[in-house]
Short mmCIF file of C-alpha atoms in Angstrom, two decimals:
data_model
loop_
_atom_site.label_atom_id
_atom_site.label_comp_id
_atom_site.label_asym_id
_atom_site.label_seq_id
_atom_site.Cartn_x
_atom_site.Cartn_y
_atom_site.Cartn_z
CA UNK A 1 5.75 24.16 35.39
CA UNK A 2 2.78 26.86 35.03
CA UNK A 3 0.47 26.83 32.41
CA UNK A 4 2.00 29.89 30.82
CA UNK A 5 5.45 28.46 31.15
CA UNK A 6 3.93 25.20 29.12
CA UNK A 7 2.96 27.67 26.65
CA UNK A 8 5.80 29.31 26.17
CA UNK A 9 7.96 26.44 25.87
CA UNK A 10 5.87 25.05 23.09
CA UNK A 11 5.80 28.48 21.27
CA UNK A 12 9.46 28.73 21.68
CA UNK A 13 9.69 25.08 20.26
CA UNK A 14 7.86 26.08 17.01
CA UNK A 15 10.23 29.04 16.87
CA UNK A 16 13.35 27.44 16.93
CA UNK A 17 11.85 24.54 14.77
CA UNK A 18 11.82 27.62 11.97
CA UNK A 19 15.21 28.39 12.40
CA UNK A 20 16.23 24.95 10.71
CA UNK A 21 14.05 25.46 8.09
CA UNK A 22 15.27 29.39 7.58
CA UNK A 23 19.01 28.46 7.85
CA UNK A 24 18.44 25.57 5.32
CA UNK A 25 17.52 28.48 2.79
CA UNK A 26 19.62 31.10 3.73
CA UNK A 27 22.89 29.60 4.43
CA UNK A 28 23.63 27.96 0.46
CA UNK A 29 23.57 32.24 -0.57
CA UNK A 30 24.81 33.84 2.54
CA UNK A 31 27.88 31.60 4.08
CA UNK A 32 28.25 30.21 7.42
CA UNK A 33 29.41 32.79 9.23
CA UNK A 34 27.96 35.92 7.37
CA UNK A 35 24.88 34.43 7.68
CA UNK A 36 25.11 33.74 11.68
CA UNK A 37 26.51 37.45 11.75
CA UNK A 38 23.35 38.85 10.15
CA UNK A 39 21.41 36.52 12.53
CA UNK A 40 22.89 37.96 16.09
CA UNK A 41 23.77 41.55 14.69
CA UNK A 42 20.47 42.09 13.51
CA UNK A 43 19.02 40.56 16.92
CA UNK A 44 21.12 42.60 18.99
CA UNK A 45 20.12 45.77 17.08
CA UNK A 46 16.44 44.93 17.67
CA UNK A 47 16.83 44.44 21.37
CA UNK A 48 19.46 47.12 22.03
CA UNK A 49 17.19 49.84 21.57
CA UNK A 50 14.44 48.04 24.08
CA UNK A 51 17.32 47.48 26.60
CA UNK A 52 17.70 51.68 26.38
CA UNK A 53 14.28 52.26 26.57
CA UNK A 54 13.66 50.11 29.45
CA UNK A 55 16.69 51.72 31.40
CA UNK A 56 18.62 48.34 32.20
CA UNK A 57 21.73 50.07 30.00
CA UNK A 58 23.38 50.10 33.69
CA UNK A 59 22.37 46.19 34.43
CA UNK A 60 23.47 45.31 30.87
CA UNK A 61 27.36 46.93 32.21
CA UNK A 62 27.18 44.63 35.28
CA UNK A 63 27.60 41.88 33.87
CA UNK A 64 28.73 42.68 29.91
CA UNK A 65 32.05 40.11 30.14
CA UNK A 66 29.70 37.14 31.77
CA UNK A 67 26.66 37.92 28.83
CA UNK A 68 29.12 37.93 26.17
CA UNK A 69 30.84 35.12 26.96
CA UNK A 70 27.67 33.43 27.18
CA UNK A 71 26.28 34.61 23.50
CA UNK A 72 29.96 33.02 22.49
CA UNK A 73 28.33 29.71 24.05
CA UNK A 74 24.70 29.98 23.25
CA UNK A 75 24.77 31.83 19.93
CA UNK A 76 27.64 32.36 17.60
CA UNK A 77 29.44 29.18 17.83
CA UNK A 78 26.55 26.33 17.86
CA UNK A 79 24.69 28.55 15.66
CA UNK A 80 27.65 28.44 13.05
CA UNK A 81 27.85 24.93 13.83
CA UNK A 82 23.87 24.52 13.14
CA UNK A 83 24.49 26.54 9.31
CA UNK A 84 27.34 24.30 8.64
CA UNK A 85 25.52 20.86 9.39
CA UNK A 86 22.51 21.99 7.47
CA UNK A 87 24.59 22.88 4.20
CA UNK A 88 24.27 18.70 4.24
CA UNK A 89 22.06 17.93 6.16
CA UNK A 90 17.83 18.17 6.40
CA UNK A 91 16.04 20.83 8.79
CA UNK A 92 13.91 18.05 9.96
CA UNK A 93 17.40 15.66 10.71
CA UNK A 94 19.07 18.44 12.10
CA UNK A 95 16.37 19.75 14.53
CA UNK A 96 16.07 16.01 15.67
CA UNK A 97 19.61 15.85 16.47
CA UNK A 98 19.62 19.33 18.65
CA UNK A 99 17.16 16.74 20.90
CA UNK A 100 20.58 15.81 22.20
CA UNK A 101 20.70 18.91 24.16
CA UNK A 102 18.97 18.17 27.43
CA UNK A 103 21.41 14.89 27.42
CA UNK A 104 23.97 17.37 27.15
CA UNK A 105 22.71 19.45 29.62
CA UNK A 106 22.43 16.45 32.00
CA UNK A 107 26.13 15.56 31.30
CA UNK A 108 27.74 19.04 31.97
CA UNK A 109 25.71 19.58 35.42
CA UNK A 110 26.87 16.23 35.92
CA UNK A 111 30.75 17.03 35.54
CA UNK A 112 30.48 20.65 36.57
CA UNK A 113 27.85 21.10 39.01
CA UNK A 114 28.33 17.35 40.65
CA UNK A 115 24.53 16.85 40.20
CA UNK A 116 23.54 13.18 40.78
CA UNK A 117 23.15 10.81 38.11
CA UNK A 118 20.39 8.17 38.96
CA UNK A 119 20.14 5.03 37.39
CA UNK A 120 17.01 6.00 35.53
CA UNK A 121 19.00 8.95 34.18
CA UNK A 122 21.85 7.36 33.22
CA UNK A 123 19.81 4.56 31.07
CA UNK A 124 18.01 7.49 29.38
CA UNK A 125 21.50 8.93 28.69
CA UNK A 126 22.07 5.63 26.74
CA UNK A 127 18.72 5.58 25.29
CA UNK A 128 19.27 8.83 23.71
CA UNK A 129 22.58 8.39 22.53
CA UNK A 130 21.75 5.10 20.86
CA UNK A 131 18.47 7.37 19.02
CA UNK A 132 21.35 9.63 17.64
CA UNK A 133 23.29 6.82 16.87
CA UNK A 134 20.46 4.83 14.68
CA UNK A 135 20.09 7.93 13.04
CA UNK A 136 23.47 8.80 11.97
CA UNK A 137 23.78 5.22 11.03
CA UNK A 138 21.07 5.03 8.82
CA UNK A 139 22.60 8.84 7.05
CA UNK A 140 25.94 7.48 6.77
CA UNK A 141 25.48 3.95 5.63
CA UNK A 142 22.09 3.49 3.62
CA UNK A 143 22.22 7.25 1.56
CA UNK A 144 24.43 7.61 -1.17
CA UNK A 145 25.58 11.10 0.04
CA UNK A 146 29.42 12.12 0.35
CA UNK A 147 30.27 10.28 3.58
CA UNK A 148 32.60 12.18 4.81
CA UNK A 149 30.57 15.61 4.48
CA UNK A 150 27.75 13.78 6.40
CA UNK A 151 29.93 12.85 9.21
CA UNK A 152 31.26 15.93 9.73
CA UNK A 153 27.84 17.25 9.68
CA UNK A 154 26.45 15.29 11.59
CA UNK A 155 29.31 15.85 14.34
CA UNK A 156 28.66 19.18 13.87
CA UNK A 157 25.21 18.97 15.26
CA UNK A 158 26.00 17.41 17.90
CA UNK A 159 28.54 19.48 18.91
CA UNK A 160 26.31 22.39 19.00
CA UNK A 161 24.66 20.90 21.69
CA UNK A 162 26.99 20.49 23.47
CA UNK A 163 27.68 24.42 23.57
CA UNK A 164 23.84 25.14 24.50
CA UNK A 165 24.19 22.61 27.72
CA UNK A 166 27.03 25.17 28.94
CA UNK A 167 25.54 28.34 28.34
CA UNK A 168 22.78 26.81 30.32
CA UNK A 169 24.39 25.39 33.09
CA UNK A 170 26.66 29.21 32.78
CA UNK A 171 23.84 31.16 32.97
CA UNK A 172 22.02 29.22 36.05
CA UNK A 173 25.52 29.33 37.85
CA UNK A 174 26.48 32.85 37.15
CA UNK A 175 23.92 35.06 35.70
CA UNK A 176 21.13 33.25 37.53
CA UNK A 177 18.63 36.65 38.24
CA UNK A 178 19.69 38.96 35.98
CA UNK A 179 17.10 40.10 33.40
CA UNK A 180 16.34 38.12 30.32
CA UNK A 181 16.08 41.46 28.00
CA UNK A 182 19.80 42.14 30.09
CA UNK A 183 21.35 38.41 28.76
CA UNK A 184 19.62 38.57 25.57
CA UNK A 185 20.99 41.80 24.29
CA UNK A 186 24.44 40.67 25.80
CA UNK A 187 24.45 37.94 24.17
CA UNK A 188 23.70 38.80 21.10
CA UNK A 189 26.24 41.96 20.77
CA UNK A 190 28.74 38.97 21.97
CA UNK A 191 28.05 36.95 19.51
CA UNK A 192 28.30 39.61 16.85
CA UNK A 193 31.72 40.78 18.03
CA UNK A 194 32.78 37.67 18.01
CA UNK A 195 31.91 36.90 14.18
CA UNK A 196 32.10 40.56 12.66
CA UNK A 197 35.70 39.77 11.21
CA UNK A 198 34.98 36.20 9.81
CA UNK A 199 31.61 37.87 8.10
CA UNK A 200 33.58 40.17 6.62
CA UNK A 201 36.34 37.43 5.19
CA UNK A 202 33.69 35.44 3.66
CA UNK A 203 31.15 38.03 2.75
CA UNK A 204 29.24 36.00 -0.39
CA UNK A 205 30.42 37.53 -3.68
CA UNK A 206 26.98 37.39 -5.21
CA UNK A 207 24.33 39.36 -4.05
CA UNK A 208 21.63 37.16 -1.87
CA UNK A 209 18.22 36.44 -3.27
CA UNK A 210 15.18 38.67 -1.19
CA UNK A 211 13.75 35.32 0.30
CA UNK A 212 17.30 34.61 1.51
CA UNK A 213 17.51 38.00 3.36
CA UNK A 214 14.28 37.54 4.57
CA UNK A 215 14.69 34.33 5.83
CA UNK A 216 18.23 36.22 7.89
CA UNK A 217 16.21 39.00 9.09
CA UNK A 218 13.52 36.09 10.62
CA UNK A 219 16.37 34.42 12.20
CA UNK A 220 17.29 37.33 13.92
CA UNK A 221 14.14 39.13 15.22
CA UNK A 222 11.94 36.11 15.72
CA UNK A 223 14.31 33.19 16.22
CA UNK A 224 16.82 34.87 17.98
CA UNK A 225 16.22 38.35 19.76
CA UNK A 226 12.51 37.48 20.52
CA UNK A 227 13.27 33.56 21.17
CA UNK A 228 15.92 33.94 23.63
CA UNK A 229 14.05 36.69 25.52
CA UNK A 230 11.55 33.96 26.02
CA UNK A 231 14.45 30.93 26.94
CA UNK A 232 15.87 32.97 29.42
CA UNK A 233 12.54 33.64 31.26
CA UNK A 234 12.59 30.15 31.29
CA UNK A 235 15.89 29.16 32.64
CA UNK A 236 14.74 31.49 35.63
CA UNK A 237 11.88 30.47 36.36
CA UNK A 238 11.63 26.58 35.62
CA UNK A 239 15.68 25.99 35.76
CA UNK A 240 17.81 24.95 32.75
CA UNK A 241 17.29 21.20 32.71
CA UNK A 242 13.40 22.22 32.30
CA UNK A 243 14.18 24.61 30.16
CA UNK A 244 16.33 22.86 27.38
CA UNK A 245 13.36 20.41 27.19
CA UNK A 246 11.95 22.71 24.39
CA UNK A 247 14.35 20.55 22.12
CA UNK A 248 11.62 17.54 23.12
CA UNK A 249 9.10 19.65 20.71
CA UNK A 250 11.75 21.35 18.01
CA UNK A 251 12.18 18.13 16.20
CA UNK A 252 8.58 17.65 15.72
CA UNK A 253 8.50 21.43 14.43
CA UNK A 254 11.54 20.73 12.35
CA UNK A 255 10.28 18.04 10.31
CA UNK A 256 6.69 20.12 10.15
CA UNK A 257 8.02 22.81 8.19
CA UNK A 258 10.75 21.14 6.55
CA UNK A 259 8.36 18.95 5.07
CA UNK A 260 5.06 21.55 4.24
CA UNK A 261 7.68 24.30 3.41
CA UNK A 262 10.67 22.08 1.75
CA UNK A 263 9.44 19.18 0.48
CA UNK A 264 11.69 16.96 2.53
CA UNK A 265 11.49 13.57 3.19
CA UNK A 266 10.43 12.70 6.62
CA UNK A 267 11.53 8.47 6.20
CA UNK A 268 10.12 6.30 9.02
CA UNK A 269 13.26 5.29 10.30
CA UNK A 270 13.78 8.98 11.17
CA UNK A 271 10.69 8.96 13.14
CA UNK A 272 11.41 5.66 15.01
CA UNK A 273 15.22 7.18 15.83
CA UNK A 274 13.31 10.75 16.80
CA UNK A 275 11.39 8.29 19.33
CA UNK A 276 14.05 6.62 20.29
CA UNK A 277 16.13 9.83 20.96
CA UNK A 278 13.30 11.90 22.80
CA UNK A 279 12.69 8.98 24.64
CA UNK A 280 15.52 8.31 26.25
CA UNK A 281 16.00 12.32 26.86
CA UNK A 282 12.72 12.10 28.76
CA UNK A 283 14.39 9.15 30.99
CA UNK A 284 17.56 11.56 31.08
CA UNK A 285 16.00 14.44 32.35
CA UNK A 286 13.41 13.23 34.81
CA UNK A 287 10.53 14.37 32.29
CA UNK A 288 8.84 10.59 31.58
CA UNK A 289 9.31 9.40 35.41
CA UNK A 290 6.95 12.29 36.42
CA UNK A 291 9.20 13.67 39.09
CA UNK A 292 10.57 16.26 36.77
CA UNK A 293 14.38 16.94 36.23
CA UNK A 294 16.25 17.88 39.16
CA UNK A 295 17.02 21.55 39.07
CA UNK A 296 20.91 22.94 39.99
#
């Protein structure tokens, strides 16, 4: 990986580390899915201009049905997913949890792509899960929360990953060279397509407070239209095992601003499960044995 990919990656990190913290806010006022509608529209309106002015309208109608399938994958269903956990749970629990998505990535290239499975690999598969599991544990059993509610949002986190492994492994396998400002924009008018009619249901009946539509209107310039301009470049040109490593560094962003910006409590069991988890994704993906993650 270059220096400027290194760069990149960590930038991107502290990016989607925000999100948590600017869903946490938003999501109480705005609703799930009016709030992830605001998020992609938004996005796609920023980018769908630059798509015109850059002339790539025609690539964009190459491959419209592929991109939109994959901003169904990589946008509008883990980030509803992402909103719902986080009406429960922290931004610095739920960004350590989306750590689970380069084990995810490793299991889908694994089942759909036949990629190899080494032994190394496979125990960092474990290692990981087990992280996850310590930490969902430790939520469900020691806090005096609603444990049902923190089950379910807890699954829900972990579900999301699972949708971000297959829009990676999609876009190596099928949209592998087309432009990133070409699969952004798709994806994002995908996504909003897809939840224009369930933002409308459950459009909030109060008016949203100005930080809440600011935090929205971050979400979808910076942490969307801008971030997955930047992911895509990525998946190109390091691969998407490489690529979803950026959840290595979200966690520690995640707790960052929850904490400065939210006052959360960062316990030190959730740092020894964080460990636990991004250790055992290193393992996974090939990061910790130096010989890098094997690329589809």
């Amino acid at each position: 990986m270059s220096f400027k990919d290194s760069v990149m990656l960590v930038l991107l990190a502290a990016i989607w580390g925000g999100s948590f913290l600017f869903m946490r806010y938003a999501v109480p006022e705005f609703g799930v899915a009016p709030l992830i509608f605001l998020r992609v529209g938004l996005a796609a309106l920023f980018l769908l201009p630059l798509l015109l002015w850059q002339g790539k309208w025609a690539g964009l109608k190459k491959v419209w049905h592929l991109s939109f399938i994959n901003g169904w994958a990589n946008s509008a269903i883990p980030f509803c997913l992402i909103a719902y956990s986080l009406l429960t749970l922290s931004s610095g629990f739920a960004s350590i949890l989306n750590a689970v998505t380069p084990i995810a990535t490793a299991i889908v290239g694994l089942i759909w792509l036949g990629e190899r499975m080494p032994l190394l690999k496979s125990m960092g598969m474990l290692i990981g899960i087990a992280g996850v599991t310590l930490l969902a544990w430790n939520k469900l059993y020691v806090s005096q929360e609603d444990t049902v509610q923190v089950a379910l949002a807890i699954a829900a986190g972990v579900v999301a990953t699972l949708f971000y492994a297959i829009s990676a492994i999609f876009t190596k396998r099928y949209l592998n060279g087309v432009d990133s400002m070409v699969l952004s924009t798709g994806s994002m008018l995908g996504a909003s397509l897809l939840l224009l009619p369930l933002a409308l249901i459950y459009w909030p009946d109060q008016p949203p407070s100005l930080l809440s539509w600011l935090s929205a209107i971050a979400l979808a310039i910076v942490c969307s239209a801008l971030a997955y301009l930047m992911f895509f470049r990525l998946i190109h040109t390091v691969g998407p095992a490489r690529a979803t490593t950026v959840t290595f560094i979200v966690p520690v962003f995640g707790m960052l601003w929850g904490a400065t910006l939210l006052n959360e409590e960062v316990s030190l069991f959730m740092l020894l499960a964080s460990a636990v988890t991004l250790l055992g994704t290193g393992l996974a993906t090939g990061v910790i044995s130096g010989r890098g993650a094997k690329e589809s």
